[in-house]
Every structure is written in structure tokens, then in C-alpha cells.
mmCIF file of C-alpha atoms and ligand atoms in Angstrom:
data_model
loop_
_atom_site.group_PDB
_atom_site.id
_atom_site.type_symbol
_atom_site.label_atom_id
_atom_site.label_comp_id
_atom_site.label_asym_id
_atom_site.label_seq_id
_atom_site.Cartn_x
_atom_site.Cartn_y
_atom_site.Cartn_z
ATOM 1 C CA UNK O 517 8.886 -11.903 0.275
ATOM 2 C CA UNK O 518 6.857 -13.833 2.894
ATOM 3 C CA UNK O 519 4.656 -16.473 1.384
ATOM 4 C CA UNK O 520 1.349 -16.423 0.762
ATOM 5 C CA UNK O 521 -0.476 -19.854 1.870
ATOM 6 C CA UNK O 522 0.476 -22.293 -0.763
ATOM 7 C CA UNK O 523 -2.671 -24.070 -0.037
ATOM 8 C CA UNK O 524 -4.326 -21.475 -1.411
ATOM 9 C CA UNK O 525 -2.223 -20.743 -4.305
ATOM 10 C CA UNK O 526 -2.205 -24.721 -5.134
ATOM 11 C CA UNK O 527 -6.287 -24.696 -4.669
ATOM 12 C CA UNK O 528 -6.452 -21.882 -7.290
ATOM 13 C CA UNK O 529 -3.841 -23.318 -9.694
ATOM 14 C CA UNK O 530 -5.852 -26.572 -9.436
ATOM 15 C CA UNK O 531 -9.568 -25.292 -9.666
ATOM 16 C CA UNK O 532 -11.744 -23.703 -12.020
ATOM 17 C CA UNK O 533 -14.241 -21.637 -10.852
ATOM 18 C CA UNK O 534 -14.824 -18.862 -8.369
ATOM 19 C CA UNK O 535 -16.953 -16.355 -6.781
ATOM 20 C CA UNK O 536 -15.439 -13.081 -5.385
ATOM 21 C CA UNK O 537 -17.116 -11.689 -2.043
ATOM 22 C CA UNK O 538 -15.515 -8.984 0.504
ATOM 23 C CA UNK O 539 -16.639 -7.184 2.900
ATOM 24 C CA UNK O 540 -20.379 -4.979 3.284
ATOM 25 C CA UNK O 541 -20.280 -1.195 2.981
ATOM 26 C CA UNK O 542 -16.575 -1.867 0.722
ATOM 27 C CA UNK O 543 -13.907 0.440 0.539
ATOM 28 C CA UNK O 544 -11.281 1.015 -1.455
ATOM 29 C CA UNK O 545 -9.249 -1.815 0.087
ATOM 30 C CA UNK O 546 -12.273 -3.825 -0.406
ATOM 31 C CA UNK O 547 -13.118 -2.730 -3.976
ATOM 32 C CA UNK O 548 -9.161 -2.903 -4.802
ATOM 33 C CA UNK O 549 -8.322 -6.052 -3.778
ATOM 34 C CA UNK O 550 -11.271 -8.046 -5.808
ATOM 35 C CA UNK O 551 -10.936 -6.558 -8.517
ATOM 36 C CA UNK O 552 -6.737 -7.011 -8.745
ATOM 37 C CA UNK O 553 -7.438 -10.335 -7.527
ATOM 38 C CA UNK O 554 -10.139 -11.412 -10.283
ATOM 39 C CA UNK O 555 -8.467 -10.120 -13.474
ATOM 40 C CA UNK O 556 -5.368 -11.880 -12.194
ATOM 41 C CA UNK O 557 -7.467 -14.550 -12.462
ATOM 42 C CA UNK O 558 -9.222 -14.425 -15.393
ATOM 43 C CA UNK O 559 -5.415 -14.016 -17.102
ATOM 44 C CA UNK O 560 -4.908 -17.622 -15.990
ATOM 45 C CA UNK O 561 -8.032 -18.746 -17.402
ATOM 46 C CA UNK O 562 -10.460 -19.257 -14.243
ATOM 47 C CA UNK O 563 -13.733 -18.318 -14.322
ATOM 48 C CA UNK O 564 -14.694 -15.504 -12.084
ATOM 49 C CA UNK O 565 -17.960 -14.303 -10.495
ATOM 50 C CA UNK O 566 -18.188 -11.305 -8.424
ATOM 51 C CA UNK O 567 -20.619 -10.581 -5.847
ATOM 52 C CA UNK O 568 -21.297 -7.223 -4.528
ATOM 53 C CA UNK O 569 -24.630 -5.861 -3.943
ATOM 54 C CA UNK O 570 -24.046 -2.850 -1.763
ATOM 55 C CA UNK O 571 -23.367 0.168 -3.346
ATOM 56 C CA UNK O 572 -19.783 1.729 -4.277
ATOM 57 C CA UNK O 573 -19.064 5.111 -3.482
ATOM 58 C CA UNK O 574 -18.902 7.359 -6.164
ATOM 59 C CA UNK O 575 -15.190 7.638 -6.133
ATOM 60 C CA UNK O 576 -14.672 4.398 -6.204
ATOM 61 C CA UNK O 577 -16.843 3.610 -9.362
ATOM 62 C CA UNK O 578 -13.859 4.457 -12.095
ATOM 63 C CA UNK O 579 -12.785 0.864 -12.509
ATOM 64 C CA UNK O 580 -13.834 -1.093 -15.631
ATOM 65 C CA UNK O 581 -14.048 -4.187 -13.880
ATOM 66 C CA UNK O 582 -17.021 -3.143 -12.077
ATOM 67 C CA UNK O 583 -19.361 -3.991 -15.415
ATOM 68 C CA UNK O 584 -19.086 -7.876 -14.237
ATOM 69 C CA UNK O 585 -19.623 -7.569 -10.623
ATOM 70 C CA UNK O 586 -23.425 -9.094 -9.666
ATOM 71 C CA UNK O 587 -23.435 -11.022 -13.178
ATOM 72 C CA UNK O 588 -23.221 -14.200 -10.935
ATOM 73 C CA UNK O 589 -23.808 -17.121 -14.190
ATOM 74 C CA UNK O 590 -22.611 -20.510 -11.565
ATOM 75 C CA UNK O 591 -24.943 -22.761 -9.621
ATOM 76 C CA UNK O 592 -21.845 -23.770 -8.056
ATOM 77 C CA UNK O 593 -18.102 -22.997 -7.504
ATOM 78 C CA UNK O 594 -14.730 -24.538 -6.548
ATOM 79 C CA UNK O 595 -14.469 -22.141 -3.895
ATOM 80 C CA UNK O 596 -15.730 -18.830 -2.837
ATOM 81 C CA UNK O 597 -12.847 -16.462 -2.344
ATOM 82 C CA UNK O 598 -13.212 -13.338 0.663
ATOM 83 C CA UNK O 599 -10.689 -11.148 0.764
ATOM 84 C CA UNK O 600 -10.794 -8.452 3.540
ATOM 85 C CA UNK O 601 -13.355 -9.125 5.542
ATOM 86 C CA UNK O 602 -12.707 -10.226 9.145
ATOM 87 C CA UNK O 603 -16.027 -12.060 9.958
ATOM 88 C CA UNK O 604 -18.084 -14.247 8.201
ATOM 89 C CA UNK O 605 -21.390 -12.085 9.414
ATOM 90 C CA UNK O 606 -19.712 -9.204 7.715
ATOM 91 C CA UNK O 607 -19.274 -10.466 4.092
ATOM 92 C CA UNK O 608 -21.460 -9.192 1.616
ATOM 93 C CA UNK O 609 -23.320 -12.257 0.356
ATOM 94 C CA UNK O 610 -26.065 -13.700 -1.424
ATOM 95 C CA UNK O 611 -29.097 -13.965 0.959
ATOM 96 C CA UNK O 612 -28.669 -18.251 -0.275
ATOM 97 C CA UNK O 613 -25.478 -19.131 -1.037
ATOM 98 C CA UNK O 614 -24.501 -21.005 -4.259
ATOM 99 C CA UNK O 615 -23.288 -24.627 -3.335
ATOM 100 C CA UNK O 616 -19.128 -24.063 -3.351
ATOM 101 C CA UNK O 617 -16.198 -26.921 -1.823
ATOM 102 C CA UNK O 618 -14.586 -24.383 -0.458
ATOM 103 C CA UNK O 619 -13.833 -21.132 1.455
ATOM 104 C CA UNK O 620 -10.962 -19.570 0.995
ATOM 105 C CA UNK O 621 -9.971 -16.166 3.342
ATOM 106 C CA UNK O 622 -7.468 -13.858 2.469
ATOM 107 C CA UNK O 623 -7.172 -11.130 4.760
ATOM 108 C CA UNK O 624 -5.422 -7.981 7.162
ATOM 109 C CA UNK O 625 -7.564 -7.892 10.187
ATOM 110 C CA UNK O 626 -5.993 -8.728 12.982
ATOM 111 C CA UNK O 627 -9.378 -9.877 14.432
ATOM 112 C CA UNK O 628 -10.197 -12.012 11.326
ATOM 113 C CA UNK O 629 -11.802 -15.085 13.120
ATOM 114 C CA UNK O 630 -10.463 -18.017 10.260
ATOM 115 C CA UNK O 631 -13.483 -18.589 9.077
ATOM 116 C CA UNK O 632 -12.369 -20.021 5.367
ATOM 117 C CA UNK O 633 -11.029 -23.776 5.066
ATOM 118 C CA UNK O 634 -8.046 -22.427 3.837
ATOM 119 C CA UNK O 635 -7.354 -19.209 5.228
ATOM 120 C CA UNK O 636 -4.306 -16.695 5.007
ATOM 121 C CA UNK O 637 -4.628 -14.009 7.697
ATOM 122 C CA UNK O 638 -1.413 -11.388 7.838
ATOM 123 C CA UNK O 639 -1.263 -7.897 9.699
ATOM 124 C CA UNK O 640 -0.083 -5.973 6.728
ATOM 125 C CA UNK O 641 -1.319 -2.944 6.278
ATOM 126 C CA UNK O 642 -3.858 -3.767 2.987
ATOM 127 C CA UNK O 643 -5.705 -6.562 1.722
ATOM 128 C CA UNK O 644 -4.264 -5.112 -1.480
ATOM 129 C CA UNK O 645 -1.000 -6.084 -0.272
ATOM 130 C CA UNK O 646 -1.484 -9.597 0.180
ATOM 131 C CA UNK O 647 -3.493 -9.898 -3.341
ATOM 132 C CA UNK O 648 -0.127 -8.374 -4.972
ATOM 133 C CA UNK O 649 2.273 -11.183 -3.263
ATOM 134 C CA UNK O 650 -0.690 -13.930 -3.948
ATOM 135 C CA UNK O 651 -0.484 -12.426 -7.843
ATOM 136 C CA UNK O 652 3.614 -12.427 -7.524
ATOM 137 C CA UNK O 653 3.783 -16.248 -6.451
ATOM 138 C CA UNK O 654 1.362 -17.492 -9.311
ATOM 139 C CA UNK O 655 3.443 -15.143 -12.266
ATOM 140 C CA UNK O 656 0.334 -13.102 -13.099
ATOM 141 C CA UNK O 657 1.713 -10.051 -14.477
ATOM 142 C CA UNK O 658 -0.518 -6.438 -13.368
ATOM 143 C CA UNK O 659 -2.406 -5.085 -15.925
ATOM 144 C CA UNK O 660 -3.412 -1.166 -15.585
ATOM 145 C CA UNK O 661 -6.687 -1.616 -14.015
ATOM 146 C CA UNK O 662 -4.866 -4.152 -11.667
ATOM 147 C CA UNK O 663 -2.234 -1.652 -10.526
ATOM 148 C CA UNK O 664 -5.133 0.946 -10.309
ATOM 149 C CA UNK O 665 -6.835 -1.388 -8.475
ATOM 150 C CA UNK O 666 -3.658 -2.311 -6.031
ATOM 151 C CA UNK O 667 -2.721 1.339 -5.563
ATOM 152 C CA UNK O 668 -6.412 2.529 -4.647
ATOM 153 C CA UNK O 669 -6.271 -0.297 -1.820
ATOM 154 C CA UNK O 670 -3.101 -0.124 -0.731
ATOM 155 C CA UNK O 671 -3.737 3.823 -0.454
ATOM 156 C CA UNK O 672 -7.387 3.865 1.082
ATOM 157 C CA UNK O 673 -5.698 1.652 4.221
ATOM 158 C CA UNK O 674 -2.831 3.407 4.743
ATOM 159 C CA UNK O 675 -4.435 6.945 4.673
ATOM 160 C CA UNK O 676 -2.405 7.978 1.591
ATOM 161 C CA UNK O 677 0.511 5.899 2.913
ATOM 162 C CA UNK O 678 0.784 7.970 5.996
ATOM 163 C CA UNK O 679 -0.664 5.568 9.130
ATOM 164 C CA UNK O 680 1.619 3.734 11.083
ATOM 165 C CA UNK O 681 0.998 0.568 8.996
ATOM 166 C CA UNK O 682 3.133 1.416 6.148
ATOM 167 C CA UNK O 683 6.224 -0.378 5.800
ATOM 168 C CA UNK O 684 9.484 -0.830 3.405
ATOM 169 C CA UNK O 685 7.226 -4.012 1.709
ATOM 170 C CA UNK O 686 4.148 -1.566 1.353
ATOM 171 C CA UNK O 687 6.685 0.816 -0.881
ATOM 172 C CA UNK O 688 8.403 -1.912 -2.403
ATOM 173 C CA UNK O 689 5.288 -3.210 -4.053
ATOM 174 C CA UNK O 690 4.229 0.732 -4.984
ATOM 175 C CA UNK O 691 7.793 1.138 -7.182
ATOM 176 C CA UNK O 692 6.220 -1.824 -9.486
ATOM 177 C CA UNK O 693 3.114 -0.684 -9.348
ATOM 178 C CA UNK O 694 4.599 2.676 -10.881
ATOM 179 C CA UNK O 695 6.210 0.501 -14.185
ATOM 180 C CA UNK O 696 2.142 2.278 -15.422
ATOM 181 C CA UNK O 697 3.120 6.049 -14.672
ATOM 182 C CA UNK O 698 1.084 9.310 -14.265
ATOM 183 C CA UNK O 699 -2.028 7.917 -12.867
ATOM 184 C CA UNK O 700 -2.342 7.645 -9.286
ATOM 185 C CA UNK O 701 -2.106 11.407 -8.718
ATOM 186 C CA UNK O 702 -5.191 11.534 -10.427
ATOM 187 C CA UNK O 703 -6.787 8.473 -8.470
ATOM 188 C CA UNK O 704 -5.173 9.868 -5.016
ATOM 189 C CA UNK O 705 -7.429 12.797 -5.450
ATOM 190 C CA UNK O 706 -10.560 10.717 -6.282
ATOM 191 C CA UNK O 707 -10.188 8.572 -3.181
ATOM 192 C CA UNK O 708 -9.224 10.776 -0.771
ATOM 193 C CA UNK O 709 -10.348 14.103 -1.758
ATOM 194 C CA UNK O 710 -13.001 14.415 -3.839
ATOM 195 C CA UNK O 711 -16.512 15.296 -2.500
ATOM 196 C CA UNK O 712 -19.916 16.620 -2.940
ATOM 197 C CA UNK O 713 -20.503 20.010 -1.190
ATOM 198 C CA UNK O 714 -22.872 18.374 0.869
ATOM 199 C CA UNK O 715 -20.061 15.904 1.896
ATOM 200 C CA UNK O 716 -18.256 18.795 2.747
ATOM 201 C CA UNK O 717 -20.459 20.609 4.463
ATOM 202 C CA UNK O 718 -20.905 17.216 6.439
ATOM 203 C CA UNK O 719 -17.312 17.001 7.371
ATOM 204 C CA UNK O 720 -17.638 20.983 8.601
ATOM 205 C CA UNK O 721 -20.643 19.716 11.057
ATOM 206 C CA UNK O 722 -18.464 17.183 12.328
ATOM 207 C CA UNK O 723 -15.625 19.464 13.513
ATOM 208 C CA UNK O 724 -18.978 21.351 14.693
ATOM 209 C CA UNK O 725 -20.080 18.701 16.671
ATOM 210 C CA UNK O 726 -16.530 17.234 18.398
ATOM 211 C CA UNK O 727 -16.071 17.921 22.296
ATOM 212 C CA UNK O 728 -12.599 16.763 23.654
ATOM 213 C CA UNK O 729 -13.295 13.972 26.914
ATOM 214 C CA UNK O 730 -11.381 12.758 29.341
ATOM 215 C CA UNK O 731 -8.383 15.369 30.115
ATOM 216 C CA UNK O 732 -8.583 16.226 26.163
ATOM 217 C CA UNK O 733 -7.228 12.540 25.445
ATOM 218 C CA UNK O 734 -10.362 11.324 23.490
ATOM 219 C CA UNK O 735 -12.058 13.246 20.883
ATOM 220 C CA UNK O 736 -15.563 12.778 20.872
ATOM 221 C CA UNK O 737 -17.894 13.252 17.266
ATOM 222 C CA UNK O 738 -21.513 12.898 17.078
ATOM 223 C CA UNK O 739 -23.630 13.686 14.188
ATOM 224 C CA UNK O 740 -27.482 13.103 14.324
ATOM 225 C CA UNK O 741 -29.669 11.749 12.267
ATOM 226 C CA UNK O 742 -31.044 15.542 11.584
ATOM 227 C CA UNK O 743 -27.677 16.539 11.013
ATOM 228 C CA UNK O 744 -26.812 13.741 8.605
ATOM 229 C CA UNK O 745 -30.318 14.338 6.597
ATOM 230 C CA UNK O 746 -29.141 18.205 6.502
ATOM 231 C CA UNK O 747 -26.218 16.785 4.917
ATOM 232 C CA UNK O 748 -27.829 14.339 1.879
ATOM 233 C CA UNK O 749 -28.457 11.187 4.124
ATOM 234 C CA UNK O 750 -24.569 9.787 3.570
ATOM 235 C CA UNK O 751 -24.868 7.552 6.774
ATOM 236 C CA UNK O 752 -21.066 6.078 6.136
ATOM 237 C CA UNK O 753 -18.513 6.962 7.943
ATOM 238 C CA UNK O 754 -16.124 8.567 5.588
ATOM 239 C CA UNK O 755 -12.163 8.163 7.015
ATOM 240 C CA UNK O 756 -11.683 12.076 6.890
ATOM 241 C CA UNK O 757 -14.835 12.563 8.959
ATOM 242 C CA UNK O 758 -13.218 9.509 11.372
ATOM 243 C CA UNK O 759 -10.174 10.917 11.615
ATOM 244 C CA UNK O 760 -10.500 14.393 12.681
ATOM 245 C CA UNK O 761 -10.507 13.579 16.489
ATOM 246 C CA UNK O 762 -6.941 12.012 16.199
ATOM 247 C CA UNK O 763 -5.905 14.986 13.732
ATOM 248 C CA UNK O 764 -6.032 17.166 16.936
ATOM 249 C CA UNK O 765 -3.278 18.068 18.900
ATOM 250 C CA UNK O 766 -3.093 15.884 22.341
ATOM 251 C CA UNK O 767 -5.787 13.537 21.539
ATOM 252 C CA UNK O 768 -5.327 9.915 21.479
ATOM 253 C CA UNK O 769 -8.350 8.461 20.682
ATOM 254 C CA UNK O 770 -10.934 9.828 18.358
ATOM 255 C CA UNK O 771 -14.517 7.930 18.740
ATOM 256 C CA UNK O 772 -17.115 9.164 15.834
ATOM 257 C CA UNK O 773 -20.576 8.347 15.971
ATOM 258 C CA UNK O 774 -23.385 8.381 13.329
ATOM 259 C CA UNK O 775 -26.821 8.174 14.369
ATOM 260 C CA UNK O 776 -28.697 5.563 11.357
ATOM 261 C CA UNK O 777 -31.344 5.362 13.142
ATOM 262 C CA UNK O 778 -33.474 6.777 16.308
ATOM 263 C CA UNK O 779 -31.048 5.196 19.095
ATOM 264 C CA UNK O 780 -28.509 3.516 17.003
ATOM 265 C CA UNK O 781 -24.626 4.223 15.982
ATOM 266 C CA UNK O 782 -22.624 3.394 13.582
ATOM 267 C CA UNK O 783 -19.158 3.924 16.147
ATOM 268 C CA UNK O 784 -15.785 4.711 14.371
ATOM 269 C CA UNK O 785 -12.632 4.210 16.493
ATOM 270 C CA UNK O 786 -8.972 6.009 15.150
ATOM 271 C CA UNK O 787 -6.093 6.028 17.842
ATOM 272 C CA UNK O 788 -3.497 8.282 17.516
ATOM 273 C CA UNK O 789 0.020 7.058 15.981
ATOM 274 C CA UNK O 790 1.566 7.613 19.335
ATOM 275 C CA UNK O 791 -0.840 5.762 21.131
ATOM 276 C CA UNK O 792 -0.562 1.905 21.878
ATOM 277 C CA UNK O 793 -4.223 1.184 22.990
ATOM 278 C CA UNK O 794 -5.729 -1.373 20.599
ATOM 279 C CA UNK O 795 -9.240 0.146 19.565
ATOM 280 C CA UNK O 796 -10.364 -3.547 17.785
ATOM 281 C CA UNK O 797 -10.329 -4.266 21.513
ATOM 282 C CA UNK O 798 -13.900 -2.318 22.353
ATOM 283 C CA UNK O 799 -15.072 -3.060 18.855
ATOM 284 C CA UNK O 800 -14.945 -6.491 19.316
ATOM 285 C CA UNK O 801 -16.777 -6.566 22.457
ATOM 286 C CA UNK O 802 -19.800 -4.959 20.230
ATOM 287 C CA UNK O 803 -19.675 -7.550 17.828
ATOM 288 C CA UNK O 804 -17.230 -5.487 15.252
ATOM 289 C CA UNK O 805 -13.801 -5.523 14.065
ATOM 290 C CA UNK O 806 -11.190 -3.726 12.678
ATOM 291 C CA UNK O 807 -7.646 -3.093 12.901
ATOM 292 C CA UNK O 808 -5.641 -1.590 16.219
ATOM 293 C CA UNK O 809 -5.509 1.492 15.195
ATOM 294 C CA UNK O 810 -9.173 2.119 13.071
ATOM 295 C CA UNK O 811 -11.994 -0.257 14.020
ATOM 296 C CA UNK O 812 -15.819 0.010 14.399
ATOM 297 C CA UNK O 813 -19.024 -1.248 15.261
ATOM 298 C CA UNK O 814 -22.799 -0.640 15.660
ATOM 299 C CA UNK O 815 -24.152 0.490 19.203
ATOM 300 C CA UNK O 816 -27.601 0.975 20.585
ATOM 301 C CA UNK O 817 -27.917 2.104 23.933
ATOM 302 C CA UNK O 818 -27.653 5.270 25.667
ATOM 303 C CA UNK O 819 -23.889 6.687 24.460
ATOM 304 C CA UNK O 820 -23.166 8.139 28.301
ATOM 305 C CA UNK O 821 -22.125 4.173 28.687
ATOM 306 C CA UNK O 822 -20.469 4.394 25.377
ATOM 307 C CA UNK O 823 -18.550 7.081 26.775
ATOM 308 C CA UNK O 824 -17.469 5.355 30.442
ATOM 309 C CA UNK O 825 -16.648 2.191 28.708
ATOM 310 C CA UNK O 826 -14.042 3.437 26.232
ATOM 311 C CA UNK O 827 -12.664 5.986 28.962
ATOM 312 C CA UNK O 828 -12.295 3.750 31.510
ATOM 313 C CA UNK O 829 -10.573 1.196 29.147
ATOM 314 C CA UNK O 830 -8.495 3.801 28.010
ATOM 315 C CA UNK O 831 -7.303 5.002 31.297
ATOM 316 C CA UNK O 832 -6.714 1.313 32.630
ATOM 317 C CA UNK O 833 -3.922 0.992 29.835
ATOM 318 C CA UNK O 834 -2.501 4.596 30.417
ATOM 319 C CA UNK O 835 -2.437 4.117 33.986
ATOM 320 C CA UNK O 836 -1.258 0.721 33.542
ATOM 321 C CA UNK O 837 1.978 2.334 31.872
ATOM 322 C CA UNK O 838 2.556 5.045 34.415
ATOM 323 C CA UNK O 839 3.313 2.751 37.117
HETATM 324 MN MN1 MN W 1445 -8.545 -3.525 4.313
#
């Protein structure tokens, strides 16, 4: 198993305190990942502070853990610990930061921009991942919350372990993770399936409200802010919603846009498991970030250029094939 910065590892071993920060609007990567990552740590004796301020979907709220997040006690840490979140703009953070010595990054993004003074950036396919290798090289043994934790992450990224990310290492880690049985059918449904009707019925006005662009290639979502009031208000992009374009036959890319406010977009980005066009690529270009195969960003401006910019892109590396 590929190492995880020893830096890092030695910088924990040798340090006392921490504060635990990921990424805004967290997922279950996100949630998964801190929350492995700080019992771990508590089992060695550090002392860990969480900090997480946005909210945490309902099906993501089971975990125990969750009763110490925002309980920040420390002036002051060793180091503040990210994990999974590309950007430093993006972390969710105190609006004044305690004083720390350092930043330490863990993360998957292949557009993570080394922010941390120690930083271990991998393309695996979850945070999660790298948190259970960081856990393996310093003997902390999993708890049930921690494999509960692990599997929910490891899981939300890899769509139920069925995106083109998933590896021989991803399953390798999910065997241990099963030394707790008969548990993650039971969080499998929470994460992926489990909804409000009005979620639902949100998800059914999104297959409303898809035209096909382009030759068919690129599915195209939009829901409205009076849609998405209809609908309880949820202005997240759920990955079911995000993924519908790409679920449908012929289409490559699959761009999903919520409207949070009069003129602006949240913008979701799926490709395709066949196709090799890196969606981080427009993302980044609108200040967001992501992986090559699900990104996103925030957009205001009229979506007709949305729609030119990511079709023209799109075309310039299909073409660029064909010839
Ligand atoms: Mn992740």
C-alpha cells in the first residue's frame, strides 16, 4: 500500500492538538472522512476539535460523532487538518481563524491547489480512502462508527462503488471494513436512497426539465428557483438529481443547473464512463473544482453562454479524436 506522506503522519505522532475542517455544503465523503479520521485520533490520545457549521443532510446525521462537532474548546492548535476539500476558499471555516503552526491537506481532487504546509494530494477515488491508509500506517485499529464512517465515504464517491474510480485498493480496504458485518446495507440505503417525497418529487421535475444538446451528447437540467420552492427549497444538488443526464443512453455529458438565486447557478458537471473529457476543466475556469468525471461551480450570467462554452469545449476534444 502506497504511503501516505510521512510528514504528516510524523507531525501527528509528534503533536497534540487539532482542529478538523473539510469542505462547505459536506457530503458523505466529507462527513466520512473527519469523523474516521478524528476518533482515530482521539484513540491515540490527541485532542480533537471539529469544525462544521453548515448543515448535514439528514441522511448523513446517524453518526455519534457528530455530538462534538462545533464544540471548538482551543485558542490554538498544532495544526488544522482539511481533508477533502480542494481549495482553501472552499473549506468550511471559522469566519477568524484560531492561531494554528500548521496546515495540513489530505485530499482526492485532482484540482486540489496544495494549499496546506504539508499536504498529501492522491487521485483515489475517496478522501475516505486515504484517511483508512493514513489510520493503517499509524496502527489505529477501526472502531464501528469509524468503519461506518469509511464505508459511507468511500460509497458516497464512488456512487455505490459503481463510477469509474473504483479500484482493486478501493475493495481491498471494504473486505476489512466488513470484519463489523450487517450494517452497510442499512447505511447504503440511507445515503443513497432515502428521501423526502418532496425530494422525490424534485428528482421527477428534473427528468421534467432535461433537454438533450448538441447531437444528444450533453444532457441539459435546469430547475428554477419556482421549481425548487415547489419542491421544499433543497437548493443542493443531490448526486441522483446530477446524474440523470449521464444515466441516459448516448449522452456524454450531463450539466445540471440550480437556480439559488434570481440569475445565479449552482452548475453540476457528470461525464459519462465512456467519455474522456475532463469536466474539472470548465469548473475550474469558474472558480470551482471537482474531480474529471463530477465537478461544479457557481455561474451568473445568461446560461445560452453556459451552453456554447461547454459545447464547444466538448466538441474540440471529440473532434480532436476523430482526426
Ligand atoms: Mn471526496
Amino acid at each position: 500500500m502506497k504511503l501516505i506522506n510521512e510528514k504528516i503522519t510524523d507531525y501527528i505522532q509528534n503533536n497534540q492538538t487539532f482542529l478538523l475542517m473539510t469542505h462547505q455544503k459536506p457530503d458523505g465523503d466529507a462527513i466520512g472522512s473527519v469523523i474516521a479520521l478524528g476518533r482515530g485520533l482521539k484513540q491515540i490520545g490527541k485532542q480533537i476539535d471539529y469544525f462544521m457549521q453548515d448543515p448535514i443532510e439528514q441522511n448523513l446525521s446517524f453518526f455519534d460523532e457528530i455530538k462534538y462537532f462545533n464544540k471548538t474548546e482551543n485558542q490554538s492548535y498544532d495544526a488544522v487538518i482539511v481533508v477533502d476539500c480542494s481549495t482553501w476558499t472552499h473549506i468550511c471555516k471559522p469566519a477568524k481563524l484560531p492561531e494554528y503552526k500548521a496546515v495540513i491537506n489530505i485530499d482526492h481532487h485532482i484540482t486540489n491547489e496544495g494549499y496546506g504546509d504539508l499536504n498529501h494530494v492522491e487521485n483515489v477515488a475517496a478522501a475516505s480512502e486515504l484517511i483508512y491508509r493514513l489510520l493503517k500506517q499509524m496502527n489505529i485499529p477501526l472502531d464501528e462508527e469509524m468503519a461506518d464512517a469509511l464505508y459511507t465515504g468511500i460509497s458516497t464517491d464512488t456512487g455505490s462503488f459503481q463510477f469509474s474510480n473504483v479500484t482493486s485498493a478501493t475493495h481491498q480496504i471494504l473486505a476489512e471494513l466488513y470484519q463489523y458485518p450487517y450494517r452497510y446495507a442499512d447505511i447504503a440505503r440511507r445515503v443513497h436512497h432515502e428521501k423526502s417525497l418532496m425530494q422525490m418529487k424534485m428528482c421527477g421535475a428534473a427528468i421534467e426539465n432535461t433537454t438533450l444538446i448538441n447531437d444528444a451528447t450533453i444532457a441539459w437540467t435546469v430547475l428554477d428557483y419556482k421549481t425548487i420552492h415547489q419542491y421544499g427549497g433543497d437548493i443542493n444538488i443531490s448526486d441522483d438529481i446530477a446524474n440523470i443526464g449521464i444515466n441516459i443512453k448516448g449522452v456524454s455529458i450531463g450539466v445540471t443547473l440550480k437556480e439559488v438565486e434570481k440569475d445565479i447557478y449552482r452548475v453540476s458537471l457528470r461525464a459519462s464512463s465512456e467519455c474522456d473529457f475532463d469536466v474539472s476543466s470548465i469548473a475550474k475556469c469558474h472558480d470551482g473544482g471537482g474531480h474529471n468525471k463530477a465537478s461544479g461551480f457557481t455561474f451568473q450570467s445568461n446560461l445560452e453562454a453556459l451552453k456554447q462554452e461547454i459545447t464547444s469545449k466538448f466538441n474540440e476534444i471529440k473532434d480532436g479524436r476523430n482526426q
